[in-house]
Short mmCIF file of C-alpha atoms in Angstrom, two decimals:
data_model
loop_
_atom_site.label_atom_id
_atom_site.label_comp_id
_atom_site.label_asym_id
_atom_site.label_seq_id
_atom_site.Cartn_x
_atom_site.Cartn_y
_atom_site.Cartn_z
CA ASP H 3 -5.35 -47.05 -18.19
CA SER H 4 -2.02 -45.30 -19.07
CA GLY H 5 -0.21 -46.70 -16.20
CA VAL H 6 0.45 -43.41 -14.46
CA THR H 7 -1.34 -43.04 -11.19
CA GLN H 8 -2.21 -39.82 -9.34
CA THR H 9 -3.49 -39.32 -5.79
CA PRO H 10 -5.67 -37.93 -4.53
CA LYS H 11 -8.48 -37.97 -7.15
CA HIS H 12 -10.16 -34.96 -5.62
CA LEU H 13 -9.07 -32.23 -3.06
CA ILE H 14 -11.17 -29.52 -1.47
CA THR H 15 -9.29 -27.18 0.59
CA ALA H 16 -9.37 -23.33 1.86
CA THR H 17 -7.52 -20.54 0.53
CA GLY H 18 -3.98 -19.93 2.40
CA GLN H 19 -3.66 -23.57 2.78
CA ARG H 20 -1.07 -26.07 1.35
CA VAL H 21 -1.57 -29.30 -0.31
CA THR H 22 0.64 -32.04 -1.88
CA LEU H 23 -0.22 -34.08 -5.01
CA ARG H 24 1.21 -37.30 -5.80
CA CYS H 25 2.23 -38.95 -9.15
CA SER H 26 3.74 -42.54 -9.85
CA PRO H 27 5.06 -42.65 -13.44
CA ARG H 28 4.73 -45.80 -15.70
CA SER H 29 7.14 -48.27 -14.92
CA GLY H 30 10.55 -47.53 -16.55
CA ASP H 31 9.78 -43.93 -17.36
CA LEU H 32 12.24 -41.64 -16.06
CA SER H 33 10.54 -38.27 -16.91
CA VAL H 34 7.74 -36.91 -15.03
CA TYR H 35 5.71 -33.80 -16.20
CA TRP H 36 3.25 -31.52 -14.26
CA TYR H 37 0.48 -29.60 -16.00
CA GLN H 38 -2.36 -27.31 -14.87
CA GLN H 39 -5.75 -27.44 -16.72
CA SER H 40 -8.36 -24.85 -15.92
CA LEU H 41 -11.24 -23.50 -17.98
CA ASP H 42 -9.62 -19.91 -18.54
CA GLN H 43 -6.03 -20.85 -18.94
CA GLY H 44 -6.35 -23.98 -20.74
CA LEU H 45 -3.40 -26.77 -20.45
CA GLN H 46 -0.39 -25.19 -19.00
CA PHE H 47 2.93 -26.75 -18.63
CA LEU H 48 4.38 -26.35 -15.15
CA ILE H 49 7.72 -28.31 -14.72
CA GLN H 50 9.48 -31.51 -15.79
CA TYR H 51 11.75 -33.86 -13.99
CA TYR H 52 14.11 -36.39 -15.45
CA ASN H 53 15.73 -39.12 -13.45
CA GLY H 54 15.37 -36.92 -10.33
CA GLU H 55 16.62 -33.64 -11.73
CA GLU H 56 14.51 -30.63 -12.87
CA ARG H 57 14.78 -30.48 -16.70
CA ALA H 58 12.43 -27.60 -17.86
CA LYS H 59 10.40 -25.06 -15.98
CA GLY H 60 7.06 -23.69 -17.50
CA ASN H 61 4.75 -21.34 -15.79
CA ILE H 62 5.04 -22.46 -12.38
CA LEU H 63 4.18 -20.03 -9.82
CA GLU H 64 6.96 -19.33 -6.96
CA ARG H 65 4.19 -20.79 -4.65
CA PHE H 66 4.41 -24.11 -6.21
CA SER H 67 7.26 -26.52 -6.07
CA ALA H 68 7.90 -30.19 -7.25
CA GLN H 69 10.36 -32.92 -6.82
CA GLN H 70 11.10 -36.21 -8.26
CA PHE H 71 12.09 -38.96 -5.58
CA PRO H 72 14.60 -41.60 -6.16
CA ASP H 73 12.11 -44.07 -6.82
CA LEU H 74 10.84 -41.72 -9.70
CA HIS H 75 7.54 -40.70 -8.07
CA SER H 76 6.99 -37.07 -7.96
CA GLU H 77 5.07 -34.61 -5.86
CA LEU H 78 3.74 -30.97 -6.65
CA ASN H 79 3.31 -28.92 -3.55
CA LEU H 80 0.90 -26.03 -3.96
CA SER H 81 0.97 -23.38 -1.07
CA SER H 82 -0.66 -20.31 0.10
CA LEU H 83 -3.54 -21.42 -2.28
CA GLU H 84 -5.59 -18.87 -3.91
CA LEU H 85 -9.00 -19.43 -5.37
CA GLY H 86 -7.55 -19.06 -8.99
CA ASP H 87 -5.39 -22.11 -8.18
CA SER H 88 -8.69 -24.37 -8.58
CA ALA H 89 -8.04 -26.58 -11.34
CA LEU H 90 -7.29 -29.92 -12.95
CA TYR H 91 -3.48 -30.96 -12.20
CA PHE H 92 -2.25 -33.77 -14.46
CA CYS H 93 1.01 -35.62 -14.25
CA ALA H 94 2.41 -37.41 -17.20
CA SER H 95 5.46 -39.50 -17.84
CA SER H 96 7.75 -40.52 -20.69
CA VAL H 97 10.50 -42.98 -21.05
CA GLY H 98 13.32 -40.29 -21.92
CA GLY H 99 13.19 -36.50 -21.71
CA GLU H 100 10.88 -36.05 -24.70
CA GLY H 101 8.65 -37.99 -26.94
CA GLU H 102 5.35 -39.79 -26.22
CA GLN H 103 3.82 -38.92 -22.89
CA TYR H 104 1.34 -40.68 -20.90
CA PHE H 105 -1.08 -38.74 -18.65
CA GLY H 106 -2.56 -39.76 -15.42
CA PRO H 107 -6.14 -39.27 -14.68
CA GLY H 108 -5.53 -36.05 -12.81
CA THR H 109 -6.22 -34.47 -9.50
CA ARG H 110 -9.02 -32.23 -9.24
CA LEU H 111 -8.26 -29.16 -6.78
CA THR H 112 -10.95 -27.09 -5.38
CA VAL H 113 -9.99 -24.02 -3.49
CA THR H 114 -12.75 -22.48 -1.49
CA GLY Y 7 4.22 -16.12 -23.47
CA GLU Y 8 3.77 -18.34 -26.72
CA SER Y 9 0.58 -18.19 -28.64
CA VAL Y 10 -0.59 -21.48 -30.00
CA GLY Y 11 -4.16 -20.83 -31.68
CA LEU Y 12 -6.68 -23.10 -33.18
CA HIS Y 13 -8.53 -21.94 -35.98
CA LEU Y 14 -12.08 -23.67 -35.07
CA PRO Y 15 -13.19 -24.24 -31.59
CA THR Y 16 -15.75 -26.71 -32.70
CA LEU Y 17 -15.94 -29.19 -35.46
CA SER Y 18 -18.72 -31.69 -36.37
CA VAL Y 19 -18.25 -34.51 -38.96
CA GLN Y 20 -20.19 -37.35 -40.23
CA GLU Y 21 -18.99 -40.81 -39.16
CA GLY Y 22 -16.76 -42.18 -41.96
CA ASP Y 23 -15.70 -38.79 -43.22
CA ASN Y 24 -12.31 -37.32 -42.67
CA SER Y 25 -11.65 -34.71 -40.21
CA ILE Y 26 -8.90 -32.00 -40.42
CA ILE Y 27 -8.13 -29.93 -37.09
CA ASN Y 28 -5.90 -26.87 -37.72
CA CYS Y 29 -3.42 -25.19 -35.48
CA ALA Y 30 -1.44 -22.03 -35.72
CA TYR Y 31 1.68 -21.68 -33.74
CA SER Y 32 3.92 -18.44 -33.21
CA ASN Y 33 7.60 -19.48 -32.33
CA SER Y 34 9.79 -20.11 -35.28
CA ALA Y 35 12.10 -21.72 -32.91
CA SER Y 36 9.68 -24.49 -32.03
CA ASP Y 37 11.25 -27.78 -33.39
CA TYR Y 38 8.75 -30.25 -32.05
CA PHE Y 39 5.03 -30.59 -32.18
CA ILE Y 40 2.49 -32.85 -30.43
CA TRP Y 41 -1.15 -33.57 -31.03
CA TYR Y 42 -3.22 -34.73 -27.93
CA LYS Y 43 -6.77 -36.06 -27.73
CA GLN Y 44 -8.68 -35.39 -24.43
CA GLU Y 45 -12.12 -37.35 -23.84
CA SER Y 46 -14.25 -35.89 -21.43
CA GLY Y 47 -13.32 -36.63 -17.79
CA LYS Y 48 -9.84 -38.04 -18.91
CA GLY Y 49 -6.36 -36.84 -19.29
CA PRO Y 50 -4.78 -36.05 -22.46
CA GLN Y 51 -3.62 -38.64 -24.65
CA PHE Y 52 -0.64 -38.55 -27.12
CA ILE Y 53 -1.88 -39.10 -30.59
CA ILE Y 54 1.35 -38.21 -32.98
CA ASP Y 55 4.24 -36.02 -33.03
CA ILE Y 56 6.35 -34.41 -35.70
CA ARG Y 57 9.73 -32.76 -35.71
CA SER Y 58 10.54 -29.54 -37.62
CA ASN Y 59 12.77 -31.48 -40.11
CA MET Y 60 9.72 -33.17 -41.40
CA ASP Y 61 6.58 -31.80 -43.08
CA LYS Y 62 4.49 -34.96 -42.74
CA ARG Y 63 4.12 -37.91 -40.26
CA GLN Y 64 1.48 -40.71 -40.73
CA GLY Y 65 0.20 -42.75 -37.92
CA GLN Y 66 -2.79 -45.13 -37.57
CA ARG Y 67 -5.76 -43.34 -39.48
CA VAL Y 68 -3.94 -40.06 -38.39
CA THR Y 69 -1.77 -37.72 -40.49
CA VAL Y 70 0.03 -34.63 -39.06
CA LEU Y 71 1.15 -31.69 -41.53
CA LEU Y 72 3.55 -29.18 -40.76
CA ASN Y 73 3.99 -26.10 -42.70
CA LYS Y 74 6.89 -23.94 -41.27
CA THR Y 75 6.53 -21.42 -43.83
CA VAL Y 76 3.17 -20.33 -42.44
CA LYS Y 77 3.63 -21.74 -39.15
CA HIS Y 78 0.83 -24.14 -39.34
CA LEU Y 79 -0.10 -27.45 -38.12
CA SER Y 80 -2.71 -29.97 -38.92
CA LEU Y 81 -4.28 -33.19 -37.92
CA GLN Y 82 -6.01 -35.37 -40.45
CA ILE Y 83 -8.11 -38.08 -39.15
CA ALA Y 84 -9.20 -40.66 -41.74
CA ALA Y 85 -12.72 -42.37 -41.65
CA THR Y 86 -13.60 -40.53 -38.40
CA GLN Y 87 -15.46 -42.87 -35.76
CA PRO Y 88 -17.66 -41.92 -32.89
CA GLY Y 89 -14.74 -42.76 -30.52
CA ASP Y 90 -12.82 -39.98 -32.12
CA SER Y 91 -15.24 -37.53 -30.42
CA ALA Y 92 -13.00 -35.48 -28.04
CA VAL Y 93 -11.07 -32.30 -27.66
CA TYR Y 94 -7.78 -32.21 -29.82
CA PHE Y 95 -4.87 -29.82 -28.57
CA CYS Y 96 -1.85 -29.15 -30.41
CA ALA Y 97 1.31 -28.36 -28.52
CA GLU Y 98 4.55 -26.54 -29.83
CA ILE Y 99 7.75 -27.26 -28.09
CA PRO Y 100 10.51 -24.69 -28.44
CA GLY Y 101 13.34 -26.18 -26.49
CA ASN Y 102 12.02 -27.94 -23.42
CA GLN Y 103 8.73 -25.78 -23.11
CA PHE Y 104 5.46 -26.93 -23.75
CA TYR Y 105 2.64 -24.45 -25.17
CA PHE Y 106 -0.72 -25.67 -25.68
CA GLY Y 107 -3.54 -24.51 -28.00
CA THR Y 108 -7.18 -24.07 -26.53
CA GLY Y 109 -8.41 -27.01 -28.25
CA THR Y 110 -10.91 -28.09 -30.83
CA SER Y 111 -13.83 -30.01 -29.90
CA LEU Y 112 -14.61 -32.70 -32.51
CA THR Y 113 -17.98 -34.24 -32.64
CA VAL Y 114 -18.81 -37.10 -34.82
CA ILE Y 115 -22.27 -37.52 -35.92
CA PRO Y 116 -23.30 -41.20 -36.46
#
């Protein structure tokens, strides 16, 4: 158990819908990262927050957004969902802005 | 986008032997590299990292070698055990961006 929690574990929704994925980092970790893992694209970095502020942006679509709250938990919002958004979404946390990251168990999103 | 490629998609080794997993990266500006292990049904797990001012770093049973001249990274696992069976990813980090390889599936034969 990495200490990073993600909810929900599984999510099934229809195209065009909007979902919110939630992540609680390890106690004391200030950074949260979001990743997407799909069979055809592999593991892709989406976005990183550090102590509430966006620190780095990767291949995150405009339909997606994220935020980190004062209690350091983070949410990833996915809207206007398409079939291709079906993937595993991982959250990771680290103490600082870089270094060892601890991954959560992931949320499996299925868009039908 | 960046290209982080793995030379071998699968690798089988006998238990007790050493494993070597290779990774080629493309961005000369990458100054930080990480190896991850992902077991089936689980999230990636950080194994070891290395900065571009080093060419070798050792952990517990693992060693990462970095050759900046040819933009090549390798992960060596000593005395491979059945619990090492997993997919291994390398990641290059130029600035604050993360680019991952497609992964090498390591199977340890008892």
